[in-house]
Short mmCIF file of N, CA and C in Angstrom, two decimals:
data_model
loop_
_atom_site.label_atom_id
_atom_site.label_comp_id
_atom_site.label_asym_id
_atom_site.label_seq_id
_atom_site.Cartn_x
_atom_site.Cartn_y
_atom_site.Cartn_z
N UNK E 1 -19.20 18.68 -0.84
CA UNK E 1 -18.21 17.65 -0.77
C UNK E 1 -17.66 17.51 0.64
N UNK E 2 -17.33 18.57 1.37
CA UNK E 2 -16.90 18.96 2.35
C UNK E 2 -18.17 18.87 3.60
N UNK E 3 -18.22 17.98 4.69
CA UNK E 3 -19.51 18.31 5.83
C UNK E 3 -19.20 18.88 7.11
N UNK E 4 -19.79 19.90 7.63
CA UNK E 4 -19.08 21.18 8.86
C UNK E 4 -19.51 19.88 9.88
N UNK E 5 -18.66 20.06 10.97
CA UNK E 5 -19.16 18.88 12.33
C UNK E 5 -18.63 19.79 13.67
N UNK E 6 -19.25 20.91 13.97
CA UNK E 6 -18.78 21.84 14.55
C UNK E 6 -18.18 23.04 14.09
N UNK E 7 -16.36 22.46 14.91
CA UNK E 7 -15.76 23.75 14.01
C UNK E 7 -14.72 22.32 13.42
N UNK E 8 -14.61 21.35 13.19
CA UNK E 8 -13.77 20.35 12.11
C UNK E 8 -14.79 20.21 10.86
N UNK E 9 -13.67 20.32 9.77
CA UNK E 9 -14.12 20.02 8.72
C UNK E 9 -13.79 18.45 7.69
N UNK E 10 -14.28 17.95 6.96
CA UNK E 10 -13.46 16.85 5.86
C UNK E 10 -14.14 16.28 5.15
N UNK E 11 -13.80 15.69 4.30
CA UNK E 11 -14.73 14.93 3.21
C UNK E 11 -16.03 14.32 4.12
N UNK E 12 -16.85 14.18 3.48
CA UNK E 12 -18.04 13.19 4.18
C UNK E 12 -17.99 12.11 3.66
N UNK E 13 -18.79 11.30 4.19
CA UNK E 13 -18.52 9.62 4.30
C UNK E 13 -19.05 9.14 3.14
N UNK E 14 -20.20 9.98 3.00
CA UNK E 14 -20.95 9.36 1.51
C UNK E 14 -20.24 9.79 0.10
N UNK E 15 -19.23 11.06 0.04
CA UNK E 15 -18.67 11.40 -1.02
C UNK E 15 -17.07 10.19 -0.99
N UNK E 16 -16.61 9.70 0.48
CA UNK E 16 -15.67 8.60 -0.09
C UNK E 16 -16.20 7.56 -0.01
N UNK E 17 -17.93 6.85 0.26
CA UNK E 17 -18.33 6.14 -0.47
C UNK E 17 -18.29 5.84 -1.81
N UNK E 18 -18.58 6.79 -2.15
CA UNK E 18 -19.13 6.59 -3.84
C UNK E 18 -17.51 6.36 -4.72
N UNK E 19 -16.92 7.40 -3.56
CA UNK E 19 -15.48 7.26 -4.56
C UNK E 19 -14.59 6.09 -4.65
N UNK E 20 -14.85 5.23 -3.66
CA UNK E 20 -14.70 4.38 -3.57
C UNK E 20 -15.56 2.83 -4.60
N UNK E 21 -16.57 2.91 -4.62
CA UNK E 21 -17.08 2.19 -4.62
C UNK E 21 -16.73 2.36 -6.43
N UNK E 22 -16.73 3.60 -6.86
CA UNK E 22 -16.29 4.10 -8.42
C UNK E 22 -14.83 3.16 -9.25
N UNK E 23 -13.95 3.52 -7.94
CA UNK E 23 -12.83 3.24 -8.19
C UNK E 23 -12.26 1.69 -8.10
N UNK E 24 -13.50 1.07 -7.18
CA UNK E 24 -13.48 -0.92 -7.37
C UNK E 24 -13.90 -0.81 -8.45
N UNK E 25 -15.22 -0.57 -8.81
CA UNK E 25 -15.77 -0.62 -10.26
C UNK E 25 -14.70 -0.56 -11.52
N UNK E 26 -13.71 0.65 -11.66
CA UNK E 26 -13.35 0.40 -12.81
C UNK E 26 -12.18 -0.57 -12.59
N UNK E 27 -11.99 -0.83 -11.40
CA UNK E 27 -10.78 -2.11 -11.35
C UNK E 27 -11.31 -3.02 -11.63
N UNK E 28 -12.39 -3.28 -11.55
CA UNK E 28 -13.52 -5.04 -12.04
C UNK E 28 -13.56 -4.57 -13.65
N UNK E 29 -13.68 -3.46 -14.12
CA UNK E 29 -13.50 -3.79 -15.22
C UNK E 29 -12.34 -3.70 -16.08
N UNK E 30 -11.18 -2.86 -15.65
CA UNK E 30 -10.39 -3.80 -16.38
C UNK E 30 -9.97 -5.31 -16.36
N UNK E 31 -10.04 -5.54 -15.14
CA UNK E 31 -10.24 -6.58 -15.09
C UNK E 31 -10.64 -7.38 -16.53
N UNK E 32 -12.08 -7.71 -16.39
CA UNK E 32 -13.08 -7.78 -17.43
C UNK E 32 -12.17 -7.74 -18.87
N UNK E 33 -11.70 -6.67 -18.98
CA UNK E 33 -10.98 -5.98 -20.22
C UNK E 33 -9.87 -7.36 -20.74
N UNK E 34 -9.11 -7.11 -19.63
CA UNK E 34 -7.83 -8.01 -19.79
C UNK E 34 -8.20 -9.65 -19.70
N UNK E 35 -9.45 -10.03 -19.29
CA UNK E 35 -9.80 -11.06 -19.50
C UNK E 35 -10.27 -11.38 -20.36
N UNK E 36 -11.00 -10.52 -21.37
CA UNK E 36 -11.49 -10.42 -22.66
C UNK E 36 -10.30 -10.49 -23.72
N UNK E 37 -9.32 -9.74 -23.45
CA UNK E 37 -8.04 -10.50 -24.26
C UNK E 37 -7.33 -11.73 -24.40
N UNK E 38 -7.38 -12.24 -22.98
CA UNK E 38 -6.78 -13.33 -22.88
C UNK E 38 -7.94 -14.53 -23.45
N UNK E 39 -8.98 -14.44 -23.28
CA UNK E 39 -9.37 -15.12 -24.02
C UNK E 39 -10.66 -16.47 -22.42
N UNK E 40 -11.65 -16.05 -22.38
CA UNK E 40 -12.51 -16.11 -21.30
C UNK E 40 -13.49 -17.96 -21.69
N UNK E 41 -13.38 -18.10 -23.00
CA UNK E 41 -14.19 -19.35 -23.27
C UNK E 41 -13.00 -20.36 -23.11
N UNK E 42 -13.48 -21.76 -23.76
CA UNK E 42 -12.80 -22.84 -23.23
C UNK E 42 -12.02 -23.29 -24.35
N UNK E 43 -10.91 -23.64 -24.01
CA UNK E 43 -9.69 -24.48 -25.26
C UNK E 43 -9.54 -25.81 -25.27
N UNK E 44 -8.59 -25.94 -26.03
CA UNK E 44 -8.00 -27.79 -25.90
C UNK E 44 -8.09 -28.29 -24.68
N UNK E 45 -7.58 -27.54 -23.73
CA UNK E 45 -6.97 -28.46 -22.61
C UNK E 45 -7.73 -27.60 -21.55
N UNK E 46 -8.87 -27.24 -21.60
CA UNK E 46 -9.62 -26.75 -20.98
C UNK E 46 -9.74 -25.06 -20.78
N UNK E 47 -10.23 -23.93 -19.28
CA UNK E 47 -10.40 -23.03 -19.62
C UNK E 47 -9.20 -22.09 -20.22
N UNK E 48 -9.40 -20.92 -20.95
CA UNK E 48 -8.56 -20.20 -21.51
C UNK E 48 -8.21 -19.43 -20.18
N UNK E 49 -6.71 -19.08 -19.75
CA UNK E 49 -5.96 -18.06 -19.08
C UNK E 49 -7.39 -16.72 -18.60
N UNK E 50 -8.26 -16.14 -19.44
CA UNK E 50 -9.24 -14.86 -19.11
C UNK E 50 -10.30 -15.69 -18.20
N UNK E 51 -10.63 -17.02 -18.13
CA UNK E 51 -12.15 -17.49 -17.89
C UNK E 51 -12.30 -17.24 -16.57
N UNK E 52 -11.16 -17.63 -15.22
CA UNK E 52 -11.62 -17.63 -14.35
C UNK E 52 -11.57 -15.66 -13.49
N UNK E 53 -10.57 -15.22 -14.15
CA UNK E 53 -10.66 -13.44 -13.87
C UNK E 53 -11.54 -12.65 -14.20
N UNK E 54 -11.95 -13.21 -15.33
CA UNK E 54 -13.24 -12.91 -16.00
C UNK E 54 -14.31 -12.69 -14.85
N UNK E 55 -14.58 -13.77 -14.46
CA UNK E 55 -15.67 -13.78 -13.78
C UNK E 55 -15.51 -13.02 -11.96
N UNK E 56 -14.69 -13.05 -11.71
CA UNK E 56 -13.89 -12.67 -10.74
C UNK E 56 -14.19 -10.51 -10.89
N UNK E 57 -13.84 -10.58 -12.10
CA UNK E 57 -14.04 -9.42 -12.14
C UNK E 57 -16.03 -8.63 -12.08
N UNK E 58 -16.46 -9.51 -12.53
CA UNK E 58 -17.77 -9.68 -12.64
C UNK E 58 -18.14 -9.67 -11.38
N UNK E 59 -17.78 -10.23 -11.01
CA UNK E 59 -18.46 -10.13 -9.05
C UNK E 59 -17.73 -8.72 -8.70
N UNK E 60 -16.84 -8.42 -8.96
CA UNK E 60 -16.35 -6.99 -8.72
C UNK E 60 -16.99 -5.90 -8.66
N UNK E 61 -17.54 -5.82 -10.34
CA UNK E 61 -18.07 -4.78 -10.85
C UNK E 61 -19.60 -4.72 -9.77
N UNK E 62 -19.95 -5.98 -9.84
CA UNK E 62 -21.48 -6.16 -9.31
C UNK E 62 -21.03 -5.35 -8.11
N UNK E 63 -20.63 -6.11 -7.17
CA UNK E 63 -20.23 -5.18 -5.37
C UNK E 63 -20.35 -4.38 -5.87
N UNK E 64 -19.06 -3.34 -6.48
CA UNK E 64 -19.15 -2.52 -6.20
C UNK E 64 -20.63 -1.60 -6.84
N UNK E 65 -21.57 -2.40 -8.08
CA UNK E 65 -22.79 -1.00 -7.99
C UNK E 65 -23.40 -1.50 -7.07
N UNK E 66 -23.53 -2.59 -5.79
CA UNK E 66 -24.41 -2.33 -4.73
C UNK E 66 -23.98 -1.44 -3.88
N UNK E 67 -22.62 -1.45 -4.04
CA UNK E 67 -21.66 -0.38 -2.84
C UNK E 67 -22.14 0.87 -3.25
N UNK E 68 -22.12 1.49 -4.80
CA UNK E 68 -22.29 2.68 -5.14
C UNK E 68 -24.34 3.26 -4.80
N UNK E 69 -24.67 2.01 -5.19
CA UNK E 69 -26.34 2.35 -4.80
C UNK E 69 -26.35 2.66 -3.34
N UNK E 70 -25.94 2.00 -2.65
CA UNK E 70 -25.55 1.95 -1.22
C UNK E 70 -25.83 3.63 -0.59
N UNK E 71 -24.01 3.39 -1.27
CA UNK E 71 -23.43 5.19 -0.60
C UNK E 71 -24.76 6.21 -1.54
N UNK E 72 -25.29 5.90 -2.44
CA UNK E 72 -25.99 6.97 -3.37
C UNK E 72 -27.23 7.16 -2.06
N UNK E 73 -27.84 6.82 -1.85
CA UNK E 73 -28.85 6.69 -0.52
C UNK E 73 -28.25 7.11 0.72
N UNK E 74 -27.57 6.63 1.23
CA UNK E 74 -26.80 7.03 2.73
C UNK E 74 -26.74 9.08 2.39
N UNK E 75 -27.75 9.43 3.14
CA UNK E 75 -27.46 10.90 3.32
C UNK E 75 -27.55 11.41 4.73
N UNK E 76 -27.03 10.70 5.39
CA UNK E 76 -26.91 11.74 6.83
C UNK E 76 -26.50 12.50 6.79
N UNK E 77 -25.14 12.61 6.16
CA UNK E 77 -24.02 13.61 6.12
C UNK E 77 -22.65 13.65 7.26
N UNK E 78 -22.63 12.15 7.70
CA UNK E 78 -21.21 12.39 8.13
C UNK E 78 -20.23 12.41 7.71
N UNK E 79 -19.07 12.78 8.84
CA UNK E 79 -18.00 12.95 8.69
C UNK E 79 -17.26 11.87 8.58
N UNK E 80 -16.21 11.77 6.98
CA UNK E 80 -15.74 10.50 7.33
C UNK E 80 -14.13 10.45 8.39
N UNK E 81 -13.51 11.59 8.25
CA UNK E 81 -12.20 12.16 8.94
C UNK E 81 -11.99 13.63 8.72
N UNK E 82 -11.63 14.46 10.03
CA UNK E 82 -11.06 15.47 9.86
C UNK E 82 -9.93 15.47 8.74
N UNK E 83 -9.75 17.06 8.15
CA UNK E 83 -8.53 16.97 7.69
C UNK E 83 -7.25 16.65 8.33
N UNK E 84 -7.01 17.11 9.21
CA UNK E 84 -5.84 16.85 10.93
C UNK E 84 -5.72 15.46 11.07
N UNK E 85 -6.83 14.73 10.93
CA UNK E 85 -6.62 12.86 10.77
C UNK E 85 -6.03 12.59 9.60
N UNK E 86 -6.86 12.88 8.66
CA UNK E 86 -5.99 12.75 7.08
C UNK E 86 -4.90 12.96 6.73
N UNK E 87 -4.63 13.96 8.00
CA UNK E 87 -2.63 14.80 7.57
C UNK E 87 -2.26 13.80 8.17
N UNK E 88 -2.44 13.43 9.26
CA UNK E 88 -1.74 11.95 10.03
C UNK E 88 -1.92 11.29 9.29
N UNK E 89 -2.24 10.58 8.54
CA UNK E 89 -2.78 9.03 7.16
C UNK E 89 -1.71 9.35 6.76
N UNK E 90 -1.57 10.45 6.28
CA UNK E 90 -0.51 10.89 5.38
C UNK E 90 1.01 11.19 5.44
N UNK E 91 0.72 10.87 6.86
CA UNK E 91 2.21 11.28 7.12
C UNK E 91 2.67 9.78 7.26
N UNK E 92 1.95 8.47 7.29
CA UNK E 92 2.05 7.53 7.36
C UNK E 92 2.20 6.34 6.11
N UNK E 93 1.03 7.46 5.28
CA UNK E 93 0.96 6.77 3.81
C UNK E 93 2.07 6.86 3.09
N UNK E 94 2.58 8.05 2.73
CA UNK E 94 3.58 8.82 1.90
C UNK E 94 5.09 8.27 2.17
N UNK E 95 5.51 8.55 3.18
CA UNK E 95 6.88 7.35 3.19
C UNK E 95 6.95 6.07 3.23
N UNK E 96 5.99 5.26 3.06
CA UNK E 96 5.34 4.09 2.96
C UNK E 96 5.60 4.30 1.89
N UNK E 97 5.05 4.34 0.58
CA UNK E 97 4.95 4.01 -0.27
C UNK E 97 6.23 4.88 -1.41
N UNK E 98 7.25 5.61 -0.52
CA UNK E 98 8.52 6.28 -1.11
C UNK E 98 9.23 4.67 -0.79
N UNK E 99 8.69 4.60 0.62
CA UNK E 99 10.27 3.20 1.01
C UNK E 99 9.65 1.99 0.02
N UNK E 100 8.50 1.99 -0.57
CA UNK E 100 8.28 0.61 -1.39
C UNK E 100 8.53 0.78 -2.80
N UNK E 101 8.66 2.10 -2.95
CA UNK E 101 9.02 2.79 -4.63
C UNK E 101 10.45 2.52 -4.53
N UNK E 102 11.05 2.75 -3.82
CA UNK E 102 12.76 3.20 -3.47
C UNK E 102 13.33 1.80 -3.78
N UNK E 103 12.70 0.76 -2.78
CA UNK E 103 13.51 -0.35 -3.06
C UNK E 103 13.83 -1.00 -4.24
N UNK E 104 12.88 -1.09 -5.42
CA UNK E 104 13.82 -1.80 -6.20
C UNK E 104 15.23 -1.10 -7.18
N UNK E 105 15.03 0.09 -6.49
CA UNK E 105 16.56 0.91 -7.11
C UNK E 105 17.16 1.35 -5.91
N UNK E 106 17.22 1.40 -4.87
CA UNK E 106 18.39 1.21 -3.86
C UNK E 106 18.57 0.28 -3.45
N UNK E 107 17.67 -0.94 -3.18
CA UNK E 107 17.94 -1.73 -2.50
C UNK E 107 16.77 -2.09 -0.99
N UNK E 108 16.53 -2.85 -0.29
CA UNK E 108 15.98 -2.91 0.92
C UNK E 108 16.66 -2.84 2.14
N UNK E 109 17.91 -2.98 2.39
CA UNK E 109 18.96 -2.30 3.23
C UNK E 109 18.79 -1.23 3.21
N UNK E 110 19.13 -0.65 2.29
CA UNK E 110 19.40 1.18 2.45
C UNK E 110 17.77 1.75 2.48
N UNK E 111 16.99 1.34 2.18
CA UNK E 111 15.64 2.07 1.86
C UNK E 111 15.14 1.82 3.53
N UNK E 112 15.51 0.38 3.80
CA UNK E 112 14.76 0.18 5.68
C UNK E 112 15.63 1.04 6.66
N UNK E 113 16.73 1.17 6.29
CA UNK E 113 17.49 2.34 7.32
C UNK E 113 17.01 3.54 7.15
N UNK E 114 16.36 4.28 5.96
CA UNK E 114 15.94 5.49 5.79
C UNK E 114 14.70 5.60 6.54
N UNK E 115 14.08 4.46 6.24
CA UNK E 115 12.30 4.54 6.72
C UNK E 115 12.28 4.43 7.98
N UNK E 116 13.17 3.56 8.94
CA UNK E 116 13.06 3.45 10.37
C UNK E 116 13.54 4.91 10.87
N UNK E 117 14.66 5.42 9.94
CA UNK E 117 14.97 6.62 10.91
C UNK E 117 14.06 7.70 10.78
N UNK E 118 12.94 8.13 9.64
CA UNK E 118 12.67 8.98 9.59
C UNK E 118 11.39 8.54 10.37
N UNK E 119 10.67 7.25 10.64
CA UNK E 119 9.41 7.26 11.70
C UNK E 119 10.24 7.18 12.89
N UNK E 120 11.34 6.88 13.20
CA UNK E 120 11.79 7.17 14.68
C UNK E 120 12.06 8.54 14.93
N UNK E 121 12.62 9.28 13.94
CA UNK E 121 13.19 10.39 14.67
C UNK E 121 11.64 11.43 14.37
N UNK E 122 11.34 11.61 12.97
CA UNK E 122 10.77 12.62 12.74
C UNK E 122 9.14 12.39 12.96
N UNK E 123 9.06 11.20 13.24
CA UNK E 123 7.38 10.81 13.58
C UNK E 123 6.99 10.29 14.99
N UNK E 124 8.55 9.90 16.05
CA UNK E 124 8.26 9.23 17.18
C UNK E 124 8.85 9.89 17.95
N UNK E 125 9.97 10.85 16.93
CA UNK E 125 10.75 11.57 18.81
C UNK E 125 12.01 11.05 19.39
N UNK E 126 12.41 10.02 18.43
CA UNK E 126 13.58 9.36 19.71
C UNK E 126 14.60 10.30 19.19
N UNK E 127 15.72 10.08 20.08
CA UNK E 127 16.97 10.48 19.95
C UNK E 127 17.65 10.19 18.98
N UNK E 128 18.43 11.10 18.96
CA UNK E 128 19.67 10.39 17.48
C UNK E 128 20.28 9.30 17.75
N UNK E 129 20.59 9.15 18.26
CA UNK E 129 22.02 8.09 18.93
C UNK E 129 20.76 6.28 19.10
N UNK E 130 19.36 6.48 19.71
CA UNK E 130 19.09 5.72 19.59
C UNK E 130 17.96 5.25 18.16
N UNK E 131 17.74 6.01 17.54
CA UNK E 131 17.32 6.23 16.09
C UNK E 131 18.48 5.94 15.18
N UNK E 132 19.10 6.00 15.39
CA UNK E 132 20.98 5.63 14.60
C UNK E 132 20.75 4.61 14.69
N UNK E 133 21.06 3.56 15.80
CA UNK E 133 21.46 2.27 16.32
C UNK E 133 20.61 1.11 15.57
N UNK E 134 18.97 1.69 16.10
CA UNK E 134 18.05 1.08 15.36
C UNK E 134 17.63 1.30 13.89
N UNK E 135 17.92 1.92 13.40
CA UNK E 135 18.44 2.64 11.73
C UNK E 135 19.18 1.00 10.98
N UNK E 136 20.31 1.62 11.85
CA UNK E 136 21.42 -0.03 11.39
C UNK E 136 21.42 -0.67 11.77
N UNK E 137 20.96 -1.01 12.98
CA UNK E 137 20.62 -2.11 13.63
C UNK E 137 19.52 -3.27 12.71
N UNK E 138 18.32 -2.90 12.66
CA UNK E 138 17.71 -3.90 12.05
C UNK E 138 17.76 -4.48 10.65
N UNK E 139 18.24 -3.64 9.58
CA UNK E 139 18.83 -4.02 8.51
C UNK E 139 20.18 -4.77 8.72
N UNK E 140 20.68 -4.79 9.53
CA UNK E 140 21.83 -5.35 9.85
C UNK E 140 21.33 -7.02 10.32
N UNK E 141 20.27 -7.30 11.02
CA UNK E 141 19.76 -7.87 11.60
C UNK E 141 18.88 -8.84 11.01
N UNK E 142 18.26 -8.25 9.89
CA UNK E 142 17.43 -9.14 8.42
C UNK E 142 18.55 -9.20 7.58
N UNK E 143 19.39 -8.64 7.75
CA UNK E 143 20.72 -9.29 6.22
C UNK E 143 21.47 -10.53 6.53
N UNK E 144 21.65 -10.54 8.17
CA UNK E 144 22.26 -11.65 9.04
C UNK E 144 21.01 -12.98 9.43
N UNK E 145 19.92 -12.84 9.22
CA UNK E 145 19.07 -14.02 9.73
C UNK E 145 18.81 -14.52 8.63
N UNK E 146 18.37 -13.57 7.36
CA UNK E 146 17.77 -14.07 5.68
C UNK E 146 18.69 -14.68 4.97
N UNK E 147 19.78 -13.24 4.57
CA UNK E 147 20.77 -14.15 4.06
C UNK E 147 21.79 -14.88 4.34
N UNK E 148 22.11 -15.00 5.74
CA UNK E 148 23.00 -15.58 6.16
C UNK E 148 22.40 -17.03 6.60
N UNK E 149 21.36 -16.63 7.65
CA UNK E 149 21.17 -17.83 8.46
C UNK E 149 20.30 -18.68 7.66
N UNK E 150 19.23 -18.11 6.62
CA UNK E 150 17.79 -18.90 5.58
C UNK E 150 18.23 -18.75 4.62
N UNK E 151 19.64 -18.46 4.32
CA UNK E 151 19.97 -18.09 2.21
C UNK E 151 18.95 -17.72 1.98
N UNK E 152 18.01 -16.73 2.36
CA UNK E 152 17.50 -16.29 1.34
C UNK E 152 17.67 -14.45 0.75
N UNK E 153 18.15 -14.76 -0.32
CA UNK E 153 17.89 -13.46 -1.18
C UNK E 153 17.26 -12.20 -0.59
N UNK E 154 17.25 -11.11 -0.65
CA UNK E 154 16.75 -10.16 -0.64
C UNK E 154 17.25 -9.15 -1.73
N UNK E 155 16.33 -7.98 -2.40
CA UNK E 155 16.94 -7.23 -3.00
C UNK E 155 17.92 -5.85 -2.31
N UNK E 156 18.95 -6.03 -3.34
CA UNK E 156 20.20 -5.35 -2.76
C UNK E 156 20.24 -4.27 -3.72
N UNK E 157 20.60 -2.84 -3.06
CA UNK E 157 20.80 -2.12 -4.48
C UNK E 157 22.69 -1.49 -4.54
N UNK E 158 22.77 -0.89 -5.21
CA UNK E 158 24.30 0.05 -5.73
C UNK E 158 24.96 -0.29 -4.44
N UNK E 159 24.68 0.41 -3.36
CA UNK E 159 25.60 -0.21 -2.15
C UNK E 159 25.68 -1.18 -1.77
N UNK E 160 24.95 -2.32 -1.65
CA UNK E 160 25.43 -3.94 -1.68
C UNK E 160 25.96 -4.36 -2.26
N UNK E 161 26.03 -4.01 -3.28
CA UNK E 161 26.62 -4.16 -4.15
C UNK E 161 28.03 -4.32 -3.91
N UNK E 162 28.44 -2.88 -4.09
CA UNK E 162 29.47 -2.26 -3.54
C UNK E 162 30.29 -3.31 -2.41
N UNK E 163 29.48 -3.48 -1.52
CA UNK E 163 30.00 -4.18 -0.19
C UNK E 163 30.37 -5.36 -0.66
N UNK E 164 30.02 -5.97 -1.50
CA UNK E 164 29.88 -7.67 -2.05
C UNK E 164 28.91 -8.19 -1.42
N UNK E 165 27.90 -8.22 -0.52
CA UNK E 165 26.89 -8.74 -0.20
C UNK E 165 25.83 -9.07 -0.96
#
């Protein structure tokens, strides 16, 4: 699973081929699935809600077994990333996807002040004082152009609340 490239080690390219190519696959078919419920032939007023995902998914499934025949053949054996690259992905992926979980129960104010400070301070190095500023600064800055200047909405959580905003 693992291919040596010196002295770095990490997955090889052909094992996150396949895993990849696995993991479109079963998304084309649920796909498929849920289009089969909704109902894929034609009604009164033309196609049923499943017909055009349906097929959509069908081209899915297909890619991906050329993708999987693909990677099944490809045996050089490279490397697709060190682990040391992957820890970086990850240090990138992971609060990414806390600050997109977070928001619809704190809010996007409070969740963008958390996320800027922790890639400024703990991923870029800056200072407190200017990691602070820009913390509140730019949430301050999309609350004043969206909702002030474009009315438009954004989600607010418990502390906007709070504020009346």
């Amino acid at each position: 699973m693992t291919e040596q490239s010196g002295s770095e080690s990490g997955p090889a390219h052909k094992t996150l081929e396949i895993g990849m190519a696995l993991l479109i696959g079963i998304f084309g078919l649920v796909v498929i699935f849920g289009s089969l419920k909704a109902g894929i032939n034609w009604g009164a007023e033309g196609p049923r809600a499943g017909f055009f995902p349906f097929y959509v998914g069908t081209a899915i499934v297909g890619a991906s077994a050329i993708n999987l025949w693909s990677a099944r053949r490809d045996g050089d054996g490279r490397l697709f990333a060190t682990w040391g690259q992957l820890r970086q992905v990850t240090s990138v992926v992971v609060p990414t996807a806390i600050y997109v979980g977070s928001m619809p129960f704190i809010g996007l104010y409070v969740a963008s002040m958390v996320f800027i400070a922790w890639f400024m301070r703990w991923l870029g190095g800056y200072r407190w004082l200017t990691t602070i500023a820009v913390a509140i600064g730019m949430p301050v800055l999309t609350y004043l152009v969206f909702e002030r200047w474009f009315l438009v909405p954004l989600p607010k959580g418990p502390f906007e609340e709070w504020l009346g905003l």
